[in-house]
Structure formats: C-alpha cells, structure tokens
Tab-separated table of C-alpha atoms in Angstrom:
chain	number	residue	atom	x	y	z
A	1	MET	CA	100.287	105.178	85.327
A	2	LYS	CA	97.398	105.161	87.789
A	3	ASN	CA	97.536	106.657	91.301
A	4	GLY	CA	101.062	107.923	90.579
A	5	ILE	CA	102.661	104.434	90.452
A	6	PRO	CA	104.356	103.796	87.077
A	7	TYR	CA	104.971	100.384	85.623
A	8	LEU	CA	108.590	99.513	86.271
A	9	LYS	CA	109.612	98.197	82.849
A	10	SER	CA	109.545	101.643	81.230
A	11	THR	CA	111.918	103.104	83.855
A	12	ILE	CA	114.741	100.531	83.629
A	13	LYS	CA	117.952	101.515	81.850
A	14	ASN	CA	120.352	98.759	83.006
A	15	PRO	CA	120.336	95.900	80.438
A	16	ASN	CA	121.049	93.402	83.246
A	17	ILE	CA	117.739	94.235	84.945
A	18	ILE	CA	114.873	92.610	83.054
A	19	VAL	CA	111.320	93.354	84.214
A	20	GLY	CA	108.069	91.972	82.823
A	21	ASP	CA	104.967	93.904	81.827
A	22	PHE	CA	102.707	95.457	84.469
A	23	THR	CA	105.140	94.989	87.363
A	24	TYR	CA	105.260	98.033	89.638
A	25	PHE	CA	107.424	99.442	92.442
A	26	SER	CA	105.900	101.578	95.206
A	27	GLY	CA	109.146	103.483	95.822
A	28	THR	CA	111.257	105.705	93.597
A	29	ASP	CA	114.340	105.045	91.456
A	30	PHE	CA	114.151	101.264	91.481
A	31	GLU	CA	117.658	100.801	90.066
A	32	LYS	CA	119.139	102.323	93.246
A	33	HIS	CA	117.454	99.437	95.110
A	34	VAL	CA	119.472	96.909	93.083
A	35	THR	CA	122.802	97.118	94.901
A	36	HIS	CA	126.321	95.743	94.284
A	37	HIS	CA	125.393	95.145	90.653
A	38	TYR	CA	128.785	95.418	88.946
A	39	ASP	CA	129.196	95.115	85.175
A	40	PHE	CA	132.284	92.882	85.440
A	41	ILE	CA	130.214	90.174	87.179
A	42	GLY	CA	127.384	90.236	84.632
A	43	ASP	CA	124.661	88.774	86.834
A	44	LYS	CA	121.054	89.587	85.992
A	45	LEU	CA	117.977	90.501	87.985
A	46	ILE	CA	114.990	89.007	86.172
A	47	ILE	CA	111.499	89.902	87.426
A	48	GLY	CA	108.326	88.509	85.879
A	49	LYS	CA	105.033	90.127	84.956
A	50	PHE	CA	102.412	91.591	87.311
A	51	CYS	CA	104.731	91.682	90.353
A	52	GLN	CA	103.973	94.107	93.177
A	53	ILE	CA	107.111	95.459	94.840
A	54	GLY	CA	106.680	97.465	98.050
A	55	ALA	CA	108.693	100.532	98.995
A	56	GLY	CA	112.145	99.886	100.424
A	57	VAL	CA	112.637	96.494	98.772
A	58	GLU	CA	116.307	95.844	97.990
A	59	PHE	CA	117.849	93.274	95.692
A	60	ILE	CA	121.472	92.597	96.693
A	61	MET	CA	123.439	91.248	93.753
A	62	ASN	CA	126.559	89.064	93.569
A	63	GLY	CA	128.973	91.988	93.802
A	64	ALA	CA	128.210	92.064	97.538
A	65	ASN	CA	129.983	88.718	98.002
A	66	HIS	CA	133.599	89.153	99.098
A	67	GLN	CA	136.402	86.699	98.434
A	68	MET	CA	136.542	84.407	101.466
A	69	ASN	CA	139.342	82.046	100.440
A	70	SER	CA	142.052	84.734	100.696
A	71	ALA	CA	143.995	86.281	103.566
A	72	SER	CA	141.700	89.347	103.553
A	73	THR	CA	138.078	89.761	102.509
A	74	TYR	CA	138.613	93.462	101.649
A	75	PRO	CA	137.472	94.207	98.043
A	76	PHE	CA	140.464	96.266	96.856
A	77	TYR	CA	139.359	95.716	93.246
A	78	VAL	CA	136.209	97.855	93.594
A	79	MET	CA	137.472	100.529	95.989
A	80	GLU	CA	138.861	103.865	94.854
A	81	GLY	CA	142.615	104.326	95.030
A	82	TRP	CA	143.618	100.682	94.522
A	83	SER	CA	144.779	99.114	91.266
A	84	GLU	CA	144.038	95.479	92.106
A	85	ASN	CA	142.304	93.415	89.407
A	86	PRO	CA	139.115	91.548	90.350
A	87	PRO	CA	139.640	87.989	91.580
A	88	LYS	CA	138.928	85.072	89.291
A	89	PHE	CA	135.248	84.164	89.186
A	90	GLU	CA	135.982	80.792	90.772
A	91	ASP	CA	137.419	82.621	93.811
A	92	LEU	CA	134.215	84.575	94.367
A	93	SER	CA	131.093	83.177	95.943
A	94	LEU	CA	128.818	83.892	92.966
A	95	LYS	CA	125.241	82.659	93.232
A	96	GLY	CA	124.022	83.320	89.659
A	97	ASP	CA	121.083	85.390	88.479
A	98	THR	CA	118.291	86.478	90.792
A	99	VAL	CA	114.971	85.381	89.290
A	100	VAL	CA	111.477	86.398	90.405
A	101	GLY	CA	108.440	84.703	88.888
A	102	ASN	CA	105.132	86.323	87.930
A	103	ASP	CA	102.471	87.810	90.226
A	104	VAL	CA	104.836	87.929	93.217
A	105	TRP	CA	103.965	90.359	96.036
A	106	PHE	CA	106.811	91.876	98.070
A	107	GLY	CA	105.877	93.678	101.281
A	108	GLN	CA	107.823	96.781	102.245
A	109	ASN	CA	111.512	96.699	103.168
A	110	VAL	CA	112.231	93.163	101.951
A	111	THR	CA	115.877	92.272	101.240
A	112	VAL	CA	116.579	89.632	98.587
A	113	LEU	CA	120.046	88.048	98.646
A	114	PRO	CA	122.014	87.153	95.474
A	115	GLY	CA	121.014	84.250	93.260
A	116	ILE	CA	117.612	83.670	94.853
A	117	HIS	CA	114.736	82.209	92.801
A	118	ILE	CA	111.185	83.119	93.821
A	119	GLY	CA	108.306	81.174	92.280
A	120	ASP	CA	105.130	82.497	90.673
A	121	GLY	CA	102.453	83.811	93.018
A	122	ALA	CA	104.660	83.905	96.123
A	123	ILE	CA	104.094	86.469	98.886
A	124	ILE	CA	107.056	87.898	100.818
A	125	GLY	CA	106.168	89.515	104.168
A	126	CYS	CA	107.377	92.995	105.173
A	127	ASN	CA	110.934	93.343	106.496
A	128	SER	CA	111.864	89.806	105.412
A	129	VAL	CA	115.339	88.683	104.364
A	130	VAL	CA	114.999	86.242	101.469
A	131	SER	CA	118.035	84.026	101.984
A	132	ARG	CA	116.814	80.926	100.139
A	133	ASP	CA	114.576	80.047	97.208
A	134	VAL	CA	110.812	80.433	97.596
A	135	PRO	CA	108.472	77.892	95.960
A	136	ALA	CA	105.536	79.032	93.830
A	137	TYR	CA	102.416	80.201	95.683
A	138	THR	CA	104.096	80.155	99.079
A	139	ILE	CA	103.883	82.824	101.789
A	140	VAL	CA	107.172	83.487	103.590
A	141	ALA	CA	108.271	86.014	106.210
A	142	GLY	CA	111.032	86.691	108.724
A	143	ASN	CA	114.795	87.097	108.975
A	144	PRO	CA	115.768	84.692	107.604
A	145	ILE	CA	112.527	83.775	105.865
A	146	ARG	CA	110.480	80.818	106.982
A	147	GLU	CA	107.500	79.323	105.246
A	148	ILE	CA	104.219	80.489	106.738
A	149	ARG	CA	102.011	78.381	104.469
A	150	LYS	CA	101.123	77.510	100.900
A	151	ARG	CA	98.543	79.861	99.421
A	152	PHE	CA	96.599	77.031	97.779
A	153	ASP	CA	96.464	73.252	97.756
A	154	ASP	CA	98.758	71.416	95.335
A	155	GLU	CA	96.014	70.914	92.745
A	156	LEU	CA	95.206	74.629	92.483
A	157	ILE	CA	98.903	75.561	92.407
A	158	GLN	CA	99.401	73.188	89.476
A	159	LEU	CA	96.340	74.587	87.699
A	160	MET	CA	97.550	78.177	88.172
A	161	GLU	CA	100.972	77.241	86.785
A	162	GLU	CA	99.296	75.609	83.769
A	163	LEU	CA	96.976	78.572	83.206
A	164	LYS	CA	99.885	81.078	83.123
A	165	TRP	CA	97.352	83.906	82.966
A	166	TRP	CA	100.157	86.503	82.947
A	167	ASP	CA	101.267	85.344	79.471
A	168	LYS	CA	97.857	85.847	77.886
A	169	PRO	CA	96.948	88.895	75.761
A	170	ALA	CA	95.581	91.888	77.691
A	171	ALA	CA	92.049	91.387	76.322
A	172	GLU	CA	92.035	87.802	77.603
A	173	ILE	CA	93.419	88.846	80.998
A	174	GLU	CA	90.641	91.443	81.219
A	175	GLN	CA	88.101	88.619	80.825
A	176	LEU	CA	89.904	86.570	83.497
A	177	ILE	CA	89.839	89.312	86.159
A	178	PRO	CA	86.589	88.044	87.776
A	179	LEU	CA	88.203	84.591	88.126
A	180	LEU	CA	91.508	86.039	89.395
A	181	GLY	CA	89.712	88.057	92.058
A	182	ASN	CA	87.398	85.240	93.173
A	183	SER	CA	87.941	83.918	96.716
A	184	ASN	CA	85.782	80.807	96.119
A	185	LEU	CA	88.777	78.614	95.337
A	186	GLN	CA	86.705	75.528	94.511
A	187	LYS	CA	84.955	77.504	91.777
A	188	VAL	CA	88.299	78.924	90.635
A	189	LYS	CA	89.632	75.361	90.297
A	190	GLN	CA	86.684	74.266	88.202
A	191	ASP	CA	86.784	77.389	86.039
A	192	ILE	CA	90.500	76.912	85.332
A	193	LYS	CA	89.907	73.247	84.458
A	194	ASP	CA	87.209	74.348	82.004
A	195	ILE	CA	89.507	76.961	80.459
A	196	LEU	CA	92.364	74.481	80.095
A	197	LYS	CA	90.084	71.990	78.298
A	198	LYS	CA	89.364	74.515	75.505
C-alpha cells in the first residue's frame, strides 16, 4: 500500500469477484460497489491487472434485471416476507459475466451495467454509464457512453495487445516502465517491435 490506497485483490472475499494483481480502488469497501450480485445467479465480475478504479464506481450485476415477460416485474423472490422461488434462468434477462481487461482506467462515479466487456487499456470518463462493450484502448464517456476516440492507431493497439506487459514478471515490468510512460508513440512502437522480435 502506498499513499493509503491498497491493492484490491487482497481485500476481496466474494469468490465470484476476481481481481488481477496491482488493480486498485480509490474508494472504500469495494464489494459494496458490486450491487445485485446474488449467489443463485452465479455471475462473475472479472477485473484484470493494473486497473485504476475511481471512487464511486459501481458494477451492477445481473440480479438487477427483473423478469419482464410476466404480468409483474416485482422481484418477490428476493424480497423479505415472500416465499416465491426465483424464476427460471431463461425467464430472466441475464447478460453473463462482467469482464474488464487490463490497465483500464475508470473515472469517478462510473456505473457499469451487467454483462459488459471492457477491453485492455480503455479509459472510462467520470460519471459515465457503461451500457455496451468498450473496445481495447478506446476512450468513452457519457450517459450512455459514446466513443470519444481511440487512444492509439490500430498498429500500436495491436502491438500493445501482443506485448501484454501486464502478464510479465514484476522485474520485467520494472524495466518496461520507461517505455510505458513514454509519450513519443513512434518510439514506443519501434521499441515494442524490437521487444517482440526477441
């Protein structure tokens, strides 16, 4: 822990929340920010390595989806005082697991809807509602999100995806930090090409 911000992985107790190494959350009690996450549904929140999650970010899971093909949408099966069994899975609007790639930056107060997939290196602007998948290395913002722009050209995006720096041993990542922090993207391209040739 540095500057009072712990890495998230060591704080997670729910087996259906899987977080990669070095990902952090700027708020407190991350699991309270994963809402409507009911055991009987079994969906997972999977977050990659080196993600930066701003305060107030909320991941809404599939339990938030109400049955819409019935006379009432009221969820008797999860509310106190009712003995109704949950509907069949095929009667619920389940979207699957929510999956976040590596090195994704979430601004503050972002809401991610169920079943969304966010690619490596994406940036999600503050107060956004992520209602659809986000491609790798894309900046999105708004409610609902819209694409602002790609972070890099297609060649550099492909090179970054091939490099997969987040999967390398810590000692190797340490050596890559000057490259990862370099804003001369033409040099970064060439350096990655050289690394991939080895």
